[in-house]
Structures are given as C-alpha cells and as structure tokens.
Amino acid sequence: MTSASYTLIDAFLTQQNRFNTISNNLANINTNAFKKDSMSFNQTLSMENISITDFSPGPLQYTGNRLDVALGGQGFYKVQTPRGIEYTRDGAFSLNGDRLLVTKNGDSVLGKNGPIKIAEGNVSIGSDGIVTAGNQTADTLVVVNFKTPRLLKKGGESYYRYQGDAQDVFTPENISIQQGYIEGSNVNPTEEMIKMIEIMRVFEATQKAMQSVGEATDKMINDVGILQ
Amino acid sequence: MLRGLWSAATGMAAQQLTIDVISNNLANVNTVGFKKSRSDFQDLMYQTLSQAGSVTAAGGEIPSGIHIGMGTMPVGVQKMFMQGDFKETKNELDLSIEGKGFFKVLSGEEELYTRSGNFKLDSEGNICTPNGDKLQPEMTIPSNTISITIDKTGTVTAFDPEGTGASLGVVELYTFSNPSGLFSLGRNLYRPADASGEAVSGTPGSDGVGTIAQGFIEMSNVDVVEEMVSMIMAQRAYEINSKAIQTADSMLQMANNIKR
C-alpha cells in the first residue's frame, strides 16, 4: 500500500514540474528569441526526468530598428557578462554611452576583436555579421554554435551558458543575420494548452488513484479482522 | 506551492506592461514629433532541479538535467526613433528634421531636446515651442519682418517690407550616440542621460545630421495597424497566462481533495 502511494507522489511531482515548465513557456510567449522547454522521461528505468530545450527558430518580426539583428539560422551571439562569456540569440541590441554595442542588460556583444565600438553615422550589419558604421568597418559579430546544444544551460536574462568543452564551440558556416528584425519566441500556444489539459487530467487521475489507495488502506485498518 | 502559478503571474504582468506601452503609443498617434516605444522582455532565472552530467542512482549520466524557469521580466521600454511622416502645413515656423538630430530648447534653466518642430513666436519675437521654451541658439525675429525663410542647412533669413533679407543665424541640430537612452520627460522633450551620451552639435546637412524642411511638421511615427496587432498579441498572451493560473488553481484544489 505505501509503495503505491510513493509511486503516486512521484507522479504528482512529475506533473507539477511539467506544469511549471509550461507555465514558464507561456509567460515567455512574447520574449525575444525565447526557446521553449519541455520535460521528457528518460528512456532508462532510472525514473529520472530531463528538461529539453527546443532550439527551433522563432518567427522573425520586422521592427526597422537598425540595432535589432535576428539570427536567421542556427547559432548564438557571444556576450561578455560580469559572470564570464555567455551566449544569446536575442538580437535586440543597443548602444551604451561609450558607443559600444550592448545587450539590453548592458553587456558587451563580442566581435572578432572584442567589444564592438560603433562610430558616428549610419550603422549597417550585413548578413555575414560585418558591422559597418559611418563608411568604415567596425568589426564582425561572432556567431557560434555548439556540438552538443543540450549542454547549454539557460541562465535567465535570455542568456545561455555552455557547460561542455571549449573545443566544442565552433563557428557555423552560412550564417544569416537579418538587420531590422527580431526573433520572436518559439512557444506554440496550442501545443502548450493541449499539454496543460493533459497534465491536469493526469493529475486528476493520480488524485483518484491516491483516494482509492486511501480507501483501501482505510478498509485494511478498520474492516479486516473484525469478527462479525 | 506550484512555481508555475508565479511564472504565469509574471507573464500576465508583462502583458499588462505591453498594453500600457501600446496605449500610450495610440494616445499619441497624432502628437507632433512623437516617437513610439516598444517593451522588451527576458526570461527570469532558472532553478536547477537536477544537474546535467551528474550520475544517477542507476549509474547512468543525466543528459540534460531539469531546469525550470521562473517566468518573464520586462528589461526595457525603448523609444524607437524612426522617421515619422511629414505633413505639409505651409506655416513658416513649422520645421521638421529629415534624418537624425534634435532641436535644443531652453526650458527654465535646463537645456532639453525635442523633435517636434511646431515652433511659435513669443511677444518679444523669440522662436519658441508651444510651451514657451526658447529654441537654442536664441533668435529674435525683428518686428518689421514679413516673411522668414529657413533653408535645408538651418540658416534663418528674415525679410523686411522692402524685400531685403537679414541672416539671423543657424538652427543647430544635436545628435546622440544612443538616442534610445534619452530620458523622456513628456511634453515631447528629452533629457540627456548617461546611456544616451553627450549631445553633439552639428550643422543640418553635414556630418550625418539631418536636414531641416520648412513648412512641414513631423507626425508621430506610430503605426496604428502595427499597434493593433501588438495589442491582439498582448491580449491573447494575457489570456493564455490566466488559463495557466486557472489550471494551477484546479491542480491545487485536486491536491487538497486527496484527503476528504
């Protein structure tokens, strides 16, 4: 009896974690370049669940802002944060007082020669990442990809940290950067709603099972062994 | 309690902020020189319930762990300094800037910047904004002037009844390295801040500074259709986050009902 209730508690906790993941996806439905997570059961019998980030591209939205640059294909921008090197796909950049290209958190976006300083004049960023300002080339945006993207850990603030080896970071071929666009979130509301219904029903079924276990235990304690 | 309940609450708060920004944009759809704003969001921190790469009880390796996000947060409401449409008014003191740059005005003791060029004359003949803030550098139009011309490069010439023109000076424009970093004061005025950088003065038409068009005003750059689409998106996102809260509520209710 008790082993059945522990299995059911595990089922409750799994559904709760799945729900928390969906809720986070829905909260970020309008977050630039957000990538949805999902919970998956491990194939082995160890009963461990894992969260998987789906890196499929989000829709591109035209803004016309010259410092909004969306990554068309795979890859990530490299950013110098106070915590070290981190990566992001959120290309809604800005300039700081020193005319450095920064993310919305004020961290420098890195080019091939370090932080990118933008001179006076019109900024143009080519599809190959070459940043031109006032008729002179400033730098080239670094775009990287990873051999094992599952080792990317979300750090919040639209950043990712790579937990694998440094030699697994490589520069992809055929990058395509779109100036004047931002990448939207890849969360699909229909999919999340269906999952949410499913979770709620599994939760409900587990609750009923738990109640049955409770009733059976009640019978065992109070009815079995009573002499009529 | 369920973390998801709070994640969904941050989602609703974020969409509320988006609606606030959109409403302000729409309220200013006919404000001269108004620049629309956009809200940007980021995901909040992630809680790691199990670490990728750690070894399980069965001896296997966890391939990617469990990270659960805590929702979303607003990270900036940014002004979009795209060019607004021009409207011809034929009024000789209506100036619009084609391209980059701001007019400098003196509001009380403070130097502030604006893009709305619907200037007027005060009783002493000074060029000023509708609020009475004088355009810098100050220019006084002589009382016997019958017409004023301001050319593309900002040179102001006043003509007297005999038709002789007198040059009064040049309307200078000021640029910022990051106009999005300017502090919006309202009344179409902006104050320089650390993020915007210092104002750099320039002559209209040179060094990447825009040119001045007399007899035109720059309308608001708010695009009503775009704002409506954003509003639909924000409203539906608000709705779906409220559904997540309802679901969390039902789940908690079921948990409570396990024990009858």
Coordinates of C-alpha atoms in Angstrom, one line a residue:
Chain A
M1 CA 0.0 0.0 0.0
T2 CA 2.6 2.5 1.0
S3 CA 4.7 1.7 -2.1
A4 CA 1.7 2.6 -4.2
S5 CA 1.3 6.0 -2.6
Y6 CA 5.1 6.7 -3.1
T7 CA 4.7 5.9 -6.8
L8 CA 1.7 8.2 -7.0
I9 CA 3.6 11.0 -5.2
D10 CA 6.2 10.7 -7.8
A11 CA 3.5 11.0 -10.5
F12 CA 2.2 14.2 -8.8
L13 CA 5.7 15.8 -8.7
T14 CA 6.4 14.9 -12.3
Q15 CA 3.1 16.5 -13.4
Q16 CA 3.9 19.6 -11.3
N17 CA 7.3 20.0 -12.9
R18 CA 5.8 19.6 -16.4
F19 CA 3.2 22.2 -15.5
N20 CA 5.9 24.6 -14.2
T21 CA 7.8 24.3 -17.4
I22 CA 4.6 25.0 -19.5
S23 CA 3.8 28.0 -17.3
N24 CA 7.3 29.4 -17.9
N25 CA 6.9 28.9 -21.6
L26 CA 3.6 30.7 -21.6
A27 CA 5.0 33.6 -19.5
N28 CA 7.7 34.0 -22.2
I29 CA 5.4 33.8 -25.2
N30 CA 6.4 37.4 -26.1
T31 CA 10.0 37.2 -25.0
N32 CA 12.5 37.9 -27.8
A33 CA 14.2 34.7 -29.1
F34 CA 12.9 32.6 -26.2
K35 CA 13.2 28.8 -26.7
K36 CA 10.6 26.6 -25.2
D37 CA 11.4 23.8 -22.8
S38 CA 9.7 20.5 -22.4
M39 CA 10.0 17.7 -19.8
S40 CA 10.8 14.3 -21.1
F41 CA 11.1 10.9 -19.5
N42 CA 14.5 9.3 -19.6
Q43 CA 14.4 6.1 -21.6
T44 CA 16.3 4.2 -18.9
L45 CA 14.4 2.8 -15.9
S46 CA 16.1 5.2 -13.6
M47 CA 12.9 7.3 -13.5
E48 CA 14.8 10.5 -14.0
N49 CA 13.2 13.3 -15.9
I50 CA 15.0 15.8 -18.0
S51 CA 14.2 19.1 -19.4
I52 CA 14.9 19.6 -23.1
T53 CA 15.1 23.0 -24.8
D54 CA 13.7 23.1 -28.4
F55 CA 16.0 25.3 -30.4
S56 CA 13.8 25.6 -33.4
P57 CA 13.7 29.1 -34.8
G58 CA 11.0 31.6 -33.7
P59 CA 9.2 33.9 -36.2
L60 CA 11.1 37.0 -37.4
Q61 CA 9.3 40.3 -36.8
Y62 CA 10.2 43.4 -38.7
T63 CA 11.0 46.4 -36.4
G64 CA 13.1 48.6 -38.7
N65 CA 15.4 49.4 -35.8
R66 CA 19.0 49.3 -37.1
L67 CA 20.3 47.7 -33.9
D68 CA 17.8 44.8 -34.0
V69 CA 19.5 41.9 -35.6
A70 CA 17.9 38.4 -35.8
L71 CA 19.8 35.2 -36.5
G72 CA 18.2 33.6 -39.4
G73 CA 19.7 30.1 -39.0
Q74 CA 21.4 28.3 -36.2
G75 CA 23.9 29.9 -33.8
F76 CA 24.3 32.3 -30.9
Y77 CA 25.8 35.7 -30.3
K78 CA 28.7 35.8 -27.8
V79 CA 28.4 38.2 -24.9
Q80 CA 30.8 39.4 -22.2
T81 CA 28.9 39.4 -19.0
P82 CA 30.2 40.0 -15.4
R83 CA 29.9 36.3 -15.0
G84 CA 32.0 35.4 -18.0
I85 CA 31.2 34.6 -21.6
E86 CA 27.6 33.8 -22.2
Y87 CA 25.6 33.3 -25.4
T88 CA 22.3 34.7 -26.6
R89 CA 20.0 34.7 -29.6
D90 CA 18.2 37.8 -28.5
G91 CA 19.5 40.4 -31.0
A92 CA 17.7 43.4 -29.7
F93 CA 20.9 45.3 -29.1
S94 CA 21.5 48.9 -28.0
L95 CA 24.4 51.3 -27.7
N96 CA 25.8 52.4 -24.4
G97 CA 27.3 55.8 -23.6
D98 CA 30.8 54.7 -24.8
R99 CA 29.2 53.7 -28.2
L100 CA 29.7 50.0 -27.5
L101 CA 27.2 47.5 -28.9
V102 CA 25.4 46.0 -25.8
T103 CA 22.5 43.8 -25.0
K104 CA 19.5 45.1 -23.1
N105 CA 21.3 44.2 -19.9
G106 CA 24.2 46.5 -20.9
D107 CA 26.7 43.6 -21.5
S108 CA 29.1 43.9 -24.5
V109 CA 28.3 41.9 -27.6
L110 CA 31.6 40.5 -28.9
G111 CA 33.0 40.8 -32.3
K112 CA 36.1 39.1 -33.7
N113 CA 38.3 41.8 -32.0
G114 CA 36.4 42.0 -28.7
P115 CA 33.7 44.6 -27.8
I116 CA 32.3 46.4 -30.9
K117 CA 32.7 50.1 -30.9
I118 CA 30.3 51.9 -33.3
A119 CA 31.5 55.1 -34.9
E120 CA 29.1 58.0 -35.7
G121 CA 27.0 57.6 -38.7
N122 CA 24.6 55.0 -40.1
V123 CA 25.1 51.5 -38.7
S124 CA 24.6 48.6 -41.1
I125 CA 25.0 45.0 -40.2
G126 CA 25.4 42.6 -43.1
S127 CA 24.0 39.1 -43.3
D128 CA 27.6 37.8 -42.7
G129 CA 27.8 39.8 -39.4
I130 CA 30.1 42.6 -40.7
V131 CA 29.3 45.8 -38.8
T132 CA 29.8 49.0 -40.7
A133 CA 29.4 52.4 -39.2
G134 CA 29.9 55.7 -41.0
N135 CA 31.5 54.0 -44.1
Q136 CA 34.1 52.1 -42.1
T137 CA 34.1 48.5 -40.9
A138 CA 33.9 48.3 -37.2
D139 CA 34.1 44.5 -36.6
T140 CA 32.4 41.3 -37.4
L141 CA 29.8 39.8 -35.0
V142 CA 30.9 36.5 -33.6
V143 CA 28.3 33.8 -34.1
V144 CA 29.0 30.4 -32.7
N145 CA 27.3 27.0 -32.4
F146 CA 27.8 24.0 -30.2
K147 CA 28.4 20.3 -30.9
T148 CA 26.1 19.3 -28.1
P149 CA 23.5 22.0 -27.7
R150 CA 21.9 20.0 -24.8
L151 CA 24.8 21.2 -22.6
L152 CA 23.6 24.8 -22.9
K153 CA 22.1 25.9 -19.7
K154 CA 19.7 28.7 -19.6
G155 CA 20.9 31.4 -17.2
G156 CA 17.9 33.8 -17.4
E157 CA 18.0 37.2 -19.0
S158 CA 17.9 35.4 -22.3
Y159 CA 21.5 34.1 -21.8
Y160 CA 22.8 30.6 -22.1
R161 CA 26.0 29.1 -20.5
Y162 CA 27.8 26.3 -22.2
Q163 CA 28.8 23.5 -19.9
G164 CA 30.7 21.4 -22.4
D165 CA 34.3 21.6 -23.6
A166 CA 35.6 24.8 -25.1
Q167 CA 36.7 23.0 -28.3
D168 CA 33.0 22.0 -29.0
V169 CA 32.3 25.7 -29.7
F170 CA 32.6 26.3 -33.4
T171 CA 31.7 28.9 -36.0
P172 CA 28.9 27.7 -38.2
E173 CA 29.0 28.2 -42.0
N174 CA 26.3 30.1 -43.8
I175 CA 25.2 32.3 -41.0
S176 CA 22.4 34.7 -42.0
I177 CA 21.9 37.8 -39.9
Q178 CA 18.8 40.0 -40.6
Q179 CA 19.1 43.6 -39.7
G180 CA 15.9 45.3 -38.6
Y181 CA 14.3 42.1 -37.4
I182 CA 13.9 40.5 -34.0
E183 CA 13.3 36.8 -33.5
G184 CA 10.1 36.1 -31.5
S185 CA 9.5 33.3 -29.0
N186 CA 9.1 29.8 -30.5
V187 CA 6.4 28.9 -28.0
N188 CA 3.3 27.5 -29.7
P189 CA 0.2 28.4 -27.6
T190 CA -2.0 25.5 -28.9
E191 CA 0.7 22.9 -28.1
E192 CA 1.1 24.3 -24.6
M193 CA -2.6 24.4 -24.0
I194 CA -3.1 20.8 -25.0
K195 CA -0.2 19.7 -22.8
M196 CA -1.7 21.7 -20.0
I197 CA -5.1 19.9 -20.4
E198 CA -3.3 16.6 -20.5
I199 CA -1.3 17.4 -17.3
M200 CA -4.4 18.4 -15.5
R201 CA -6.2 15.2 -16.4
V202 CA -3.2 13.0 -15.4
F203 CA -3.1 15.0 -12.2
E204 CA -6.8 14.3 -11.6
A205 CA -6.4 10.6 -12.4
T206 CA -3.5 10.4 -10.0
Q207 CA -5.6 12.1 -7.4
K208 CA -8.4 9.5 -7.9
A209 CA -5.8 6.7 -7.6
M210 CA -4.5 8.2 -4.4
Q211 CA -8.0 8.3 -3.0
S212 CA -8.5 4.6 -3.9
V213 CA -5.3 3.8 -2.1
G214 CA -6.6 5.8 0.9
E215 CA -9.9 3.9 0.9
A216 CA -8.1 0.5 0.6
T217 CA -5.8 1.4 3.4
D218 CA -8.9 2.5 5.4
K219 CA -10.5 -0.9 4.8
M220 CA -7.4 -2.7 5.7
I221 CA -7.0 -0.9 9.0
N222 CA -10.6 -0.7 10.1
D223 CA -12.5 -3.6 8.5
V224 CA -10.1 -6.5 8.1
G225 CA -10.0 -8.7 11.1
I226 CA -13.3 -7.6 12.6
L227 CA -15.2 -10.5 13.9
Q228 CA -18.9 -10.3 13.0
Chain B
M1 CA 3.1 25.7 -4.0
L2 CA 3.3 25.4 -7.7
R3 CA 6.1 27.6 -9.2
G4 CA 4.1 27.7 -12.4
L5 CA 1.5 29.9 -10.6
W6 CA 4.0 32.6 -10.1
S7 CA 5.5 32.2 -13.6
A8 CA 2.1 32.7 -15.1
A9 CA 1.6 35.8 -12.9
T10 CA 4.9 37.3 -14.3
G11 CA 3.5 36.6 -17.8
M12 CA 0.3 38.5 -17.0
A13 CA 2.2 41.4 -15.5
A14 CA 4.5 41.6 -18.6
Q15 CA 1.5 41.7 -21.0
Q16 CA 0.0 44.4 -18.8
L17 CA 3.1 46.5 -19.3
T18 CA 2.9 45.9 -23.1
I19 CA -0.7 47.1 -23.1
D20 CA 0.4 50.2 -21.1
V21 CA 3.1 51.0 -23.7
I22 CA 0.7 50.3 -26.7
S23 CA -2.0 52.5 -25.1
N24 CA 0.5 55.4 -24.7
N25 CA 1.6 55.0 -28.4
L26 CA -2.0 55.0 -29.6
A27 CA -2.9 58.0 -27.4
N28 CA -0.1 59.9 -29.2
V29 CA -0.9 58.8 -32.7
N30 CA -1.5 62.5 -33.7
T31 CA 1.2 64.1 -31.4
V32 CA 3.7 66.1 -33.5
G33 CA 7.2 64.6 -33.3
F34 CA 6.1 61.7 -31.0
K35 CA 8.3 58.6 -31.1
K36 CA 6.7 55.2 -30.3
S37 CA 8.0 52.9 -27.6
R38 CA 8.5 49.2 -27.5
S39 CA 8.7 46.9 -24.5
D40 CA 11.3 44.1 -24.4
F41 CA 11.2 41.1 -22.2
Q42 CA 13.7 38.4 -21.0
D43 CA 13.3 35.2 -19.2
L44 CA 13.9 35.1 -15.4
M45 CA 16.4 32.9 -13.6
Y46 CA 16.2 29.1 -13.9
Q47 CA 16.1 26.7 -11.0
T48 CA 18.2 23.6 -11.5
L49 CA 16.4 20.6 -10.0
S50 CA 19.0 18.1 -11.4
Q51 CA 22.3 19.0 -12.9
A52 CA 23.3 17.8 -16.4
G53 CA 26.2 15.4 -16.4
S54 CA 25.7 14.1 -12.8
V55 CA 25.5 10.4 -12.2
T56 CA 22.1 8.8 -11.4
A57 CA 21.5 6.1 -8.7
A58 CA 21.4 3.5 -11.5
G59 CA 24.9 4.6 -12.7
G60 CA 23.8 6.4 -15.9
E61 CA 24.5 10.0 -16.7
I62 CA 21.8 12.6 -16.7
P63 CA 22.0 14.1 -20.3
S64 CA 20.5 17.5 -19.7
G65 CA 19.1 17.9 -16.2
I66 CA 16.0 19.7 -15.2
H67 CA 15.9 23.5 -15.4
I68 CA 12.6 25.2 -14.5
G69 CA 12.2 28.8 -15.4
M70 CA 10.6 31.4 -13.1
G71 CA 8.8 33.4 -15.8
T72 CA 9.5 36.6 -17.6
M73 CA 10.5 40.2 -16.7
P74 CA 10.5 43.5 -18.5
V75 CA 14.0 44.6 -19.4
G76 CA 13.4 47.8 -21.2
V77 CA 10.9 50.1 -22.7
Q78 CA 12.7 51.7 -25.5
K79 CA 11.9 54.7 -27.8
M80 CA 12.0 53.9 -31.5
F81 CA 13.5 56.9 -33.3
M82 CA 12.3 56.0 -36.7
Q83 CA 11.3 58.8 -39.0
G84 CA 7.7 59.9 -38.8
D85 CA 5.6 61.0 -41.8
F86 CA 5.8 64.6 -42.9
K87 CA 2.7 66.8 -43.1
E88 CA 2.8 70.0 -45.1
T89 CA 1.4 72.9 -43.2
K90 CA 3.0 75.9 -45.2
N91 CA 3.4 77.5 -41.8
E92 CA 6.9 79.2 -41.9
L93 CA 7.8 78.3 -38.3
D94 CA 6.9 74.6 -38.7
L95 CA 10.2 72.8 -39.0
S96 CA 10.8 69.1 -39.5
I97 CA 14.1 67.2 -39.3
E98 CA 14.7 64.8 -42.2
G99 CA 17.1 62.3 -40.7
K100 CA 19.0 62.3 -37.4
G101 CA 19.0 65.1 -34.9
F102 CA 17.1 67.1 -32.3
F103 CA 16.3 70.7 -31.7
K104 CA 17.7 72.2 -28.4
V105 CA 15.4 74.3 -26.3
L106 CA 15.8 76.1 -23.0
S107 CA 13.1 75.0 -20.5
G108 CA 13.6 77.2 -17.5
E109 CA 17.3 76.8 -16.8
E110 CA 17.7 73.4 -18.3
E111 CA 18.7 72.5 -21.9
L112 CA 16.4 69.9 -23.3
Y113 CA 15.9 68.3 -26.7
T114 CA 12.9 67.8 -28.9
R115 CA 12.0 66.6 -32.4
S116 CA 8.7 68.4 -32.6
G117 CA 9.2 71.4 -34.8
N118 CA 5.9 73.2 -34.4
F119 CA 7.5 76.5 -33.2
K120 CA 5.8 79.8 -32.5
L121 CA 6.9 83.3 -31.8
D122 CA 6.6 84.8 -28.3
S123 CA 5.7 88.5 -27.6
E124 CA 9.4 89.5 -28.0
G125 CA 9.8 87.8 -31.3
N126 CA 11.8 84.8 -30.0
I127 CA 11.3 81.4 -31.6
C128 CA 9.8 79.1 -29.0
T129 CA 7.9 75.8 -28.6
P130 CA 4.1 75.8 -27.8
N131 CA 5.2 75.6 -24.1
G132 CA 7.2 78.8 -24.4
D133 CA 10.6 77.1 -24.3
K134 CA 13.1 79.1 -26.4
L135 CA 14.8 77.5 -29.3
Q136 CA 18.6 77.4 -28.9
P137 CA 20.7 79.2 -30.1
E138 CA 18.3 82.0 -29.4
M139 CA 17.0 84.0 -32.3
T140 CA 14.9 87.1 -32.2
I141 CA 12.8 87.9 -35.3
P142 CA 12.7 91.7 -35.9
S143 CA 9.2 93.2 -35.6
N144 CA 9.1 94.5 -39.1
T145 CA 9.6 91.1 -40.6
I146 CA 7.1 90.0 -43.2
S147 CA 8.5 86.6 -44.0
I148 CA 11.0 84.1 -42.6
T149 CA 12.8 81.5 -44.7
I150 CA 14.8 78.6 -43.1
D151 CA 16.8 76.6 -45.7
K152 CA 17.8 73.0 -45.5
T153 CA 21.0 73.8 -43.6
G154 CA 19.1 75.7 -41.0
T155 CA 20.1 79.3 -42.0
V156 CA 17.3 81.7 -40.9
T157 CA 16.7 84.7 -43.0
A158 CA 14.1 87.4 -42.2
F159 CA 12.8 89.7 -44.9
D160 CA 11.6 93.2 -44.2
P161 CA 8.8 95.0 -46.2
E162 CA 11.4 96.3 -48.7
G163 CA 12.4 92.7 -49.5
T164 CA 15.9 92.8 -48.0
G165 CA 16.9 89.7 -46.2
A166 CA 18.9 89.7 -43.0
S167 CA 20.5 86.5 -41.8
L168 CA 19.7 85.8 -38.2
G169 CA 21.8 82.7 -37.6
V170 CA 21.7 79.0 -38.0
V171 CA 19.3 76.5 -36.3
E172 CA 21.7 73.9 -35.0
L173 CA 20.8 70.2 -34.6
Y174 CA 22.1 67.9 -31.9
T175 CA 22.8 64.2 -32.2
F176 CA 23.3 61.5 -29.5
S177 CA 25.3 58.3 -29.9
N178 CA 22.3 56.3 -28.4
P179 CA 19.0 58.3 -28.7
S180 CA 17.2 55.3 -27.2
G181 CA 19.0 56.1 -23.9
L182 CA 17.4 59.6 -23.7
F183 CA 15.1 60.2 -20.8
S184 CA 11.6 61.1 -21.9
L185 CA 10.2 64.0 -19.9
G186 CA 6.9 64.2 -21.6
R187 CA 5.8 67.4 -23.5
N188 CA 7.8 66.0 -26.4
L189 CA 11.1 66.8 -24.6
Y190 CA 14.1 64.6 -23.9
R191 CA 16.8 65.0 -21.3
P192 CA 20.3 63.6 -22.0
A193 CA 21.3 60.7 -19.7
D194 CA 24.4 58.5 -19.2
A195 CA 23.1 55.9 -21.6
S196 CA 22.4 58.4 -24.4
G197 CA 25.8 60.1 -24.4
E198 CA 26.5 63.8 -24.6
A199 CA 24.8 66.0 -27.2
V200 CA 27.0 66.7 -30.2
S201 CA 26.1 69.8 -32.1
G202 CA 26.1 69.8 -35.9
T203 CA 25.0 71.9 -38.8
P204 CA 22.0 70.5 -40.6
G205 CA 23.0 68.5 -43.7
S206 CA 26.6 67.8 -42.6
D207 CA 28.3 65.0 -40.6
G208 CA 25.3 62.7 -40.8
V209 CA 23.0 65.3 -39.2
G210 CA 19.6 65.5 -40.9
T211 CA 18.3 68.5 -42.9
I212 CA 15.5 70.9 -42.0
A213 CA 12.4 71.2 -44.0
Q214 CA 10.4 74.4 -43.5
G215 CA 6.6 74.4 -43.7
F216 CA 6.4 70.7 -42.7
I217 CA 5.8 69.0 -39.4
E218 CA 6.9 65.5 -38.5
M219 CA 4.0 63.5 -37.4
S220 CA 4.1 60.7 -34.8
N221 CA 5.8 57.5 -36.0
V222 CA 3.1 55.3 -34.5
D223 CA 1.6 52.8 -37.0
V224 CA -1.9 52.1 -35.9
V225 CA -2.1 48.7 -37.7
E226 CA 1.1 47.6 -36.1
E227 CA -0.1 48.7 -32.6
M228 CA -3.4 46.9 -33.1
V229 CA -1.6 43.6 -34.0
S230 CA 0.6 44.1 -30.9
M231 CA -2.5 44.7 -28.8
I232 CA -4.1 41.4 -30.1
M233 CA -0.9 39.5 -29.3
A234 CA -0.6 41.1 -25.8
Q235 CA -4.3 40.4 -25.0
R236 CA -4.2 36.8 -26.1
A237 CA -0.9 36.2 -24.2
Y238 CA -2.6 37.7 -21.1
E239 CA -5.5 35.4 -21.6
I240 CA -3.4 32.2 -22.0
N241 CA -1.4 33.1 -18.9
S242 CA -4.6 33.5 -17.0
K243 CA -5.6 30.0 -18.2
A244 CA -2.3 28.7 -16.7
I245 CA -3.3 30.3 -13.4
Q246 CA -6.7 28.7 -13.5
T247 CA -5.1 25.3 -14.2
A248 CA -2.7 25.7 -11.3
D249 CA -5.7 26.6 -9.2
S250 CA -7.6 23.4 -10.2
M251 CA -4.5 21.3 -9.6
L252 CA -4.1 22.7 -6.1
Q253 CA -7.8 22.1 -5.5
M254 CA -7.4 18.5 -6.6
A255 CA -4.4 18.1 -4.3
N256 CA -6.5 19.4 -1.4
N257 CA -9.2 16.9 -2.2
I258 CA -7.0 13.9 -2.0
K259 CA -7.9 13.8 1.7
R260 CA -11.6 14.0 2.0

